[in-house]
Amino acid sequence: VCLSLSLSLSLFLPRFKKKIFLDVVVKECRMMSQGHSGVEMRERKASGVCDTSGSEEDVEADESVTAVNDENRAPTKSPTRVNAVIERSRRSLVGMEQWASRGFAQTGILESIRVENFMCHRLFEFKFGPNVNIVNGNNGSGKSAIVAALQLGLGASAKQTERGRSTSDCIMHGESYAMIQIRIRNRPPAAGFVDNRYRPEVFGDAVVIEKRISRDGANSLKFLDSKNRKIQGIERPKDELVRLLDHFNIQVDNPVSILTQQRSKQFLTLGKPTDFYRFFMTSTHLDTWLRDIDDAETYARQMSERIRQKESLVPEIEKGLQKLRDRFEASQEMVGLRDRIEHLKNLYAWTHIAELEDELTSKWAAIDADREKLARFQLDLSRLRETLESRQRNASTKNTEIDSFQEAVNEKQRQLKDIQESVRTSKRELAQLTLSIQSAKKLMDSALKQVESLERGAEEEKRKFHDLDNERVAMQASLNGLLAEQEGTRAALKELENDERQAEIQLVRFHREIEEIERHIYSIEGRTRNLNVELKDLRGMTGNDVRRFGSQVALLLDSIRANESRFHHQPVGPIGQYLKVKDGKWCRAIQSCLRANLLGTFIVHDSHDERILRELSNNTARMITTRVDAPRYQVGNSAKPEGMLTILDAIVISESSIFNALLDHGEIERNVLVDSRSEFERIAYEEDIQNLKAVWLPDGAHGYSKFGSRVFRAGRKETLVLQEDFSASIREKEEELQGSTNELDQTKRKKRAIEHERESFCNSRTSKRRARESLRNQDRAKSEEIRRIQIQLEAEARFDATEWETRIASSKQEFTLRNEEREGLEQSEAMLKEKLHALEGEKTKIKEAGTEVALKMQAVADEWTEAQKELKEVSAQLKTLETRIGDMEGKIGRFILEAQEFDSAIVQNETENAKKLCPERLERAPSSASHVKAEFMGLEKRLQQHRDLNHGLSLEDIERSYLEAKRKKDLNDRDMSSCKDFLLRVQHGNIARRKRWKLCRKLLQKNASDWFAHFMAKRRNEGSLNFDNDAGELSLSVKMAHHRNGNGELELTTDLRSLSGGERSFTTLAFMLALGEIESLSLRIMDEFDVFMDEAHRRASYETLIDVAKGMRDRQFIFITPLELPRIALGAGEAIKVQKLNPPERNPAAQTRLDEFMNGSR
């Protein structure tokens, strides 16, 4: 069972780990009886950390670690084992010379490849050098075909070669088959080295893999020995190929091992931290390993569920077994059943007596235990009381302190309250005094005016008294007339007020309309100003074309020419000045794709030129830092969408640096131009098209497919700066400007009309308001006249001078009193202000003192609160303990009475009854008395049933069926126990695997960062890898040798997009080399890795690659490039083999032959 589960789990491991895993599982199954397992050995080998090419001592050390690992306990982290893993996984950079001294590899490297009718090769054979192979040739010479043949021959799929959908696509046109033959070295090692040959007794000194591809799909795979004889007895060649590749650690699906042309370009253009992290996990197989661990845990859960389901059937099986057991026992007991029943009755009687005695003993034992417990509770009670008294004294002390502080605080609060009340009272008194003074002044003025008025009134009354009788009748008639006129005036006044309210409503409406029109006028005027500016710019562009890319570009170009000597290389720009659109209809689409800010960008050679240009432009110029003298990139058809018009095809670029910048930052080779909307939808939303970024329409609209979603963006209306003739744009802007001006005039006329109407309403409202005021004045005048007439009519018939004199004297006296009162109030006001100022000062002092006392009281209050809390807890414990003691004393008393009654009333009576049944006392039964009673009653019942029922089975048949069922049940129990034990070991192993996986990831990341820094230092650069495992991100931090700040220190760069194309390519190449070093790959193939590098970085890359390859003579490197090789690669010594391919003839009649090619190779 254990081995079968392990085999099922091994199906989900990667191929290069499967063999080791199965070997360890077999060993573990053999060791199960001894309680040992090879979990740790399996983890260290399956993790990929162990170096399979290491010494025999390392292997023996691994096996010794395995032998002492106890499977019954969780895996522990031994410092010795972890250090051993670290030492084997982290190969020191200083020790590279020791590896170089080992000589060339004798196993696991390619010796040759031979192809027939494969892609462009009719018949072709290529012999590899043992260390470094550089394959050079022009495009179309068949370099990448060699890589594709190696991939297919070593088991890769056609999709992985990126050369077609099926293997038949690689057959030469017009042929029915293709053949690939790969020869792998399998020689014996030198003395002192580990023998790593693969089945040397079968294959000899070389393993030959021959694969035949047919157009009808009948492909074949076979193996040959070193003498090209077919190996017999291999039933499944694909499994044999997997074992061979795992043995030599050749990983055809790993991009670090075989980097194809397309993968090379994709890898060198990596920019996102998540892409780098995903590439790292894939190349190190950490992601595959993690998926394997998850699969193993899934299968462990499934196995646990199956065991649980099996366990649910156990009760039913036991129930059936119990029935058989009962039948068997019943049959065995039939002979002496009566004696058994009699014996059980006697046994029951004395067993019952023994149980009663035990129960009595237990009762007295429980009473003794309760007494001891009661004594402990009483001791605890005394302690709690002492603690309670201590807590009460502490609380009382704190309470006394709080009371003293509270009294001080209350005193301060009372003082503060008194002061505040005094302040409020004084303020109220001051306010009242101020009001009283003002009132007194007013009363003085009123009394003075009243005296004067009374004196004039007295004189006037004397004069009018004589004429009053004659005029009384006339005044009454005049009063009636005034009342009638007043009623008419008030009716007219009410009507005018209604009209005025309606006018106000209409004016508000006019005001809102005018505000809306003014906003519209402001918008039109802004649009008109923008159109004037755009029109002015367009007219200016006809005389000076650089103004298309910014108003300050011309001045900046003059400054660049004036300061040309300050630059290492004169900046090139703006970019748009060097572009020419072949067909004018694509101007808007190309401008929308490249964006206006990119068209106005300058190309600077390095960071020094960047600082100078920023200084000249006042930090306003947009720049791209890349080598100005770099050669133009070579862009093949494979880098563009096949059969489509790209922006690269639609424009002419006069400068190489501009061309390179647009490829790096604009990706013009991946943006496609189409005429029709139907073609746009067909191409833009097709996810299988390679190298496609976006599709553009002539109006600037574009779309693309991203993560299964269709994205469409409409084009923006903007001035076309890439067109050569601006007359049409000028006419369009003039017409738009004229339309905007006409709209502005119409809107202003509408505004004036509304303002004129509003002015009319304002005039009407003003006239009505004046009329209303006039009527209101008339009404007041009539009311005053009516009141005067009524007063005169009510006056006495005769004039009394004494009354007038008394009133005048009283008013004069009141004036004198008011004046004296005012003077006294002013003196009181001055004194009250001085008192208020003093109270405010005293109030501030009391507040400060009260705050200080309150803080002290708060500290003591916190301590008192804590003491009260402790006091409550102790009181609660004391109360609980007293309750328990009282309950226990009552319980002990009850138990004593019950024990005494039980002894006298039950035990003694039952003993007498038992002696009557069986005078001699029997030993008690091992089971309880109730069980014995049930047993003999059951036996009596069964005896009666046995007499009545007979199933027709003999005693032998009943015994045979019961023993067979019991044997099967025991076997099933043992199997279930074994499965549970193995499941437990598997679960512990999964935990250990996940821990080892994390440790392996940590070590690989550390080694990758060290190697990355080592390779970056080849160009005097600095670099490190920063891993964020939680976010799944990997960022590259570099310091380029020629990027320095003002202090002369290297500048740190974390965004690779700020580097030049060559710098970025070299940095990513160093990252890929670092990944290769931590995996100990025996074979490394890199196809066209240097096509985007400048000459300096290509040379540095070859220096780095050759140094690494020469330092690892036990490995094989194959570098493929279409470019001219630097001198360092042509004169590197015997370890370097350079092959230059001539392009094969495409005409079948003149196809390249083997002898012709070998004569032209060097």
mmCIF file with all atom_site columns, N, CA and C in Angstrom, residues 733-751:
data_model
loop_
_atom_site.group_PDB
_atom_site.id
_atom_site.type_symbol
_atom_site.label_atom_id
_atom_site.label_alt_id
_atom_site.label_comp_id
_atom_site.label_asym_id
_atom_site.label_entity_id
_atom_site.label_seq_id
_atom_site.pdbx_PDB_ins_code
_atom_site.Cartn_x
_atom_site.Cartn_y
_atom_site.Cartn_z
_atom_site.occupancy
_atom_site.B_iso_or_equiv
_atom_site.pdbx_formal_charge
_atom_site.auth_seq_id
_atom_site.auth_comp_id
_atom_site.auth_asym_id
_atom_site.auth_atom_id
_atom_site.pdbx_PDB_model_num
ATOM 1  N N  . LYS A 1 733 ? -8.787  75.216 -39.122 1.00 0.00 ? 733 LYS A N  1
ATOM 2  C CA . LYS A 1 733 ? -8.782  76.003 -37.897 1.00 0.00 ? 733 LYS A CA 1
ATOM 3  C C  . LYS A 1 733 ? -9.438  77.370 -38.118 1.00 0.00 ? 733 LYS A C  1
ATOM 4  N N  . GLU A 1 734 ? -9.218  78.003 -39.300 1.00 0.00 ? 734 GLU A N  1
ATOM 5  C CA . GLU A 1 734 ? -9.843  79.293 -39.580 1.00 0.00 ? 734 GLU A CA 1
ATOM 6  C C  . GLU A 1 734 ? -11.361 79.172 -39.632 1.00 0.00 ? 734 GLU A C  1
ATOM 7  N N  . GLU A 1 735 ? -11.853 78.090 -40.279 1.00 0.00 ? 735 GLU A N  1
ATOM 8  C CA . GLU A 1 735 ? -13.302 77.890 -40.322 1.00 0.00 ? 735 GLU A CA 1
ATOM 9  C C  . GLU A 1 735 ? -13.856 77.654 -38.922 1.00 0.00 ? 735 GLU A C  1
ATOM 10 N N  . GLU A 1 736 ? -13.153 76.868 -38.135 1.00 0.00 ? 736 GLU A N  1
ATOM 11 C CA . GLU A 1 736 ? -13.593 76.615 -36.758 1.00 0.00 ? 736 GLU A CA 1
ATOM 12 C C  . GLU A 1 736 ? -13.570 77.898 -35.941 1.00 0.00 ? 736 GLU A C  1
ATOM 13 N N  . LEU A 1 737 ? -12.540 78.753 -36.173 1.00 0.00 ? 737 LEU A N  1
ATOM 14 C CA . LEU A 1 737 ? -12.440 80.021 -35.461 1.00 0.00 ? 737 LEU A CA 1
ATOM 15 C C  . LEU A 1 737 ? -13.572 80.959 -35.872 1.00 0.00 ? 737 LEU A C  1
ATOM 16 N N  . GLN A 1 738 ? -13.915 81.001 -37.185 1.00 0.00 ? 738 GLN A N  1
ATOM 17 C CA . GLN A 1 738 ? -15.003 81.857 -37.651 1.00 0.00 ? 738 GLN A CA 1
ATOM 18 C C  . GLN A 1 738 ? -16.327 81.411 -37.047 1.00 0.00 ? 738 GLN A C  1
ATOM 19 N N  . GLY A 1 739 ? -16.554 80.086 -37.013 1.00 0.00 ? 739 GLY A N  1
ATOM 20 C CA . GLY A 1 739 ? -17.782 79.588 -36.399 1.00 0.00 ? 739 GLY A CA 1
ATOM 21 C C  . GLY A 1 739 ? -17.862 79.948 -34.923 1.00 0.00 ? 739 GLY A C  1
ATOM 22 N N  . SER A 1 740 ? -16.728 79.836 -34.219 1.00 0.00 ? 740 SER A N  1
ATOM 23 C CA . SER A 1 740 ? -16.714 80.199 -32.799 1.00 0.00 ? 740 SER A CA 1
ATOM 24 C C  . SER A 1 740 ? -16.981 81.688 -32.618 1.00 0.00 ? 740 SER A C  1
ATOM 25 N N  . THR A 1 741 ? -16.423 82.547 -33.513 1.00 0.00 ? 741 THR A N  1
ATOM 26 C CA . THR A 1 741 ? -16.648 83.996 -33.404 1.00 0.00 ? 741 THR A CA 1
ATOM 27 C C  . THR A 1 741 ? -18.117 84.339 -33.644 1.00 0.00 ? 741 THR A C  1
ATOM 28 N N  . ASN A 1 742 ? -18.722 83.712 -34.660 1.00 0.00 ? 742 ASN A N  1
ATOM 29 C CA . ASN A 1 742 ? -20.141 83.972 -34.939 1.00 0.00 ? 742 ASN A CA 1
ATOM 30 C C  . ASN A 1 742 ? -21.018 83.553 -33.758 1.00 0.00 ? 742 ASN A C  1
ATOM 31 N N  . GLU A 1 743 ? -20.710 82.406 -33.191 1.00 0.00 ? 743 GLU A N  1
ATOM 32 C CA . GLU A 1 743 ? -21.473 81.948 -32.027 1.00 0.00 ? 743 GLU A CA 1
ATOM 33 C C  . GLU A 1 743 ? -21.321 82.916 -30.872 1.00 0.00 ? 743 GLU A C  1
ATOM 34 N N  . LEU A 1 744 ? -20.107 83.481 -30.700 1.00 0.00 ? 744 LEU A N  1
ATOM 35 C CA . LEU A 1 744 ? -19.869 84.436 -29.616 1.00 0.00 ? 744 LEU A CA 1
ATOM 36 C C  . LEU A 1 744 ? -20.688 85.706 -29.840 1.00 0.00 ? 744 LEU A C  1
ATOM 37 N N  . ASP A 1 745 ? -20.755 86.210 -31.088 1.00 0.00 ? 745 ASP A N  1
ATOM 38 C CA . ASP A 1 745 ? -21.535 87.425 -31.378 1.00 0.00 ? 745 ASP A CA 1
ATOM 39 C C  . ASP A 1 745 ? -23.019 87.186 -31.112 1.00 0.00 ? 745 ASP A C  1
ATOM 40 N N  . GLN A 1 746 ? -23.557 86.050 -31.565 1.00 0.00 ? 746 GLN A N  1
ATOM 41 C CA . GLN A 1 746 ? -24.973 85.758 -31.339 1.00 0.00 ? 746 GLN A CA 1
ATOM 42 C C  . GLN A 1 746 ? -25.283 85.679 -29.839 1.00 0.00 ? 746 GLN A C  1
ATOM 43 N N  . THR A 1 747 ? -24.404 85.059 -29.095 1.00 0.00 ? 747 THR A N  1
ATOM 44 C CA . THR A 1 747 ? -24.632 84.932 -27.652 1.00 0.00 ? 747 THR A CA 1
ATOM 45 C C  . THR A 1 747 ? -24.601 86.300 -26.979 1.00 0.00 ? 747 THR A C  1
ATOM 46 N N  . LYS A 1 748 ? -23.670 87.162 -27.400 1.00 0.00 ? 748 LYS A N  1
ATOM 47 C CA . LYS A 1 748 ? -23.604 88.499 -26.799 1.00 0.00 ? 748 LYS A CA 1
ATOM 48 C C  . LYS A 1 748 ? -24.849 89.320 -27.130 1.00 0.00 ? 748 LYS A C  1
ATOM 49 N N  . ARG A 1 749 ? -25.359 89.205 -28.366 1.00 0.00 ? 749 ARG A N  1
ATOM 50 C CA . ARG A 1 749 ? -26.600 89.916 -28.718 1.00 0.00 ? 749 ARG A CA 1
ATOM 51 C C  . ARG A 1 749 ? -27.771 89.416 -27.872 1.00 0.00 ? 749 ARG A C  1
ATOM 52 N N  . LYS A 1 750 ? -27.837 88.137 -27.651 1.00 0.00 ? 750 LYS A N  1
ATOM 53 C CA . LYS A 1 750 ? -28.895 87.591 -26.815 1.00 0.00 ? 750 LYS A CA 1
ATOM 54 C C  . LYS A 1 750 ? -28.783 88.129 -25.398 1.00 0.00 ? 750 LYS A C  1
ATOM 55 N N  . LYS A 1 751 ? -27.557 88.274 -24.914 1.00 0.00 ? 751 LYS A N  1
ATOM 56 C CA . LYS A 1 751 ? -27.336 88.801 -23.568 1.00 0.00 ? 751 LYS A CA 1
ATOM 57 C C  . LYS A 1 751 ? -27.800 90.244 -23.478 1.00 0.00 ? 751 LYS A C  1
#
